[in-house]
Steps between C-alpha positions, in 0.01 A plus 500: 500500500689810391876543503565821692817698575489742791759775476568626852527287812387750764171489689287559190681256271539234766136522599380470139740214423384300802131550424531423128703186573232392747242555224682247282714719273866444424673804651860616487618793712790702362725669753763764426762247390637609158307326225232358733222727371580425137514126558169502685324721244626298204325181611176653633164568337417774751751730669405697812685823570527525878825697495518843668320735262770768490740259327252281312520674163877463465498141628224384269607696194825304519293180463329602176605185312404266786160671545407495132153351457451454875232637731657743747288552811611825660407531868754771588461871565776740396541768765756710677529430872438745780725538806315216677545262205136517395397606147514876443447586132439321172811435295312535169241778548276526194586140416548175691754227549275264304491736201875546514549122505262448207682764298841350580375144434273528193498123440399422859138507619500712816211471747484719810326361808517450880679834558220667700531299824743394767674177404309254729176584317647397163479132591223509761239756394241351734693613810342845469166593653378640166570352155807660338539574129777369277537721193628389159667734250646379172471496123465125440163340589642147499780600736250665732288184497802293600573741784134493604525119531815532712321748727217249539759243608615749764149523645361798308132466415393597150294794626805639685704533177453818293641535148567872457611480137832579330840543658447876542246426773790383718564871566193502721582187699866594541395841634310317775840435663481860622232387749727237651741702716218703652291191578801321651593800714145528630414131537825301487580209270159334534416345159285720280411545134333749268146386429221618271174489696179460303 
């Protein structure tokens, strides 16, 4: 059992919290109440960033002390929104939210994952007709192994998880968000994910 804090109680955070609790982990969800995120992060081994990506860096940088030594699982994408509310452009072109978080939180082990799919797939990857891919980006092998085990608890098979390497590789997976608005406009909100076919 892992003690997990989920920052963000929207569809993504709520979905992850429910699934991880069902898998036997001790999960706390922090809402926007002042101090809630810090309290949750302070007592957790793993912290999941499910806050809206455009504001994640400021929110999490303010928790530097609480996140010291913790694993931070970043599932957010930092984008500007188009007129229809769907992602338009990357907020950190030439970089990534994950890299910005790692730089702002040098004593926290940041792992990027689950950001290349619509949220239902995060906790039920087998709902798709073809196997999806969950990518891992991060500097700390032990942290990535812990995250890999959490993904397994969420239903991800070992062969569906791809370790891309260091935190810089999150640039590639975060750029995949640029597919999302076009796919949604053409096909609706049917669950989908980026997958590497071999």
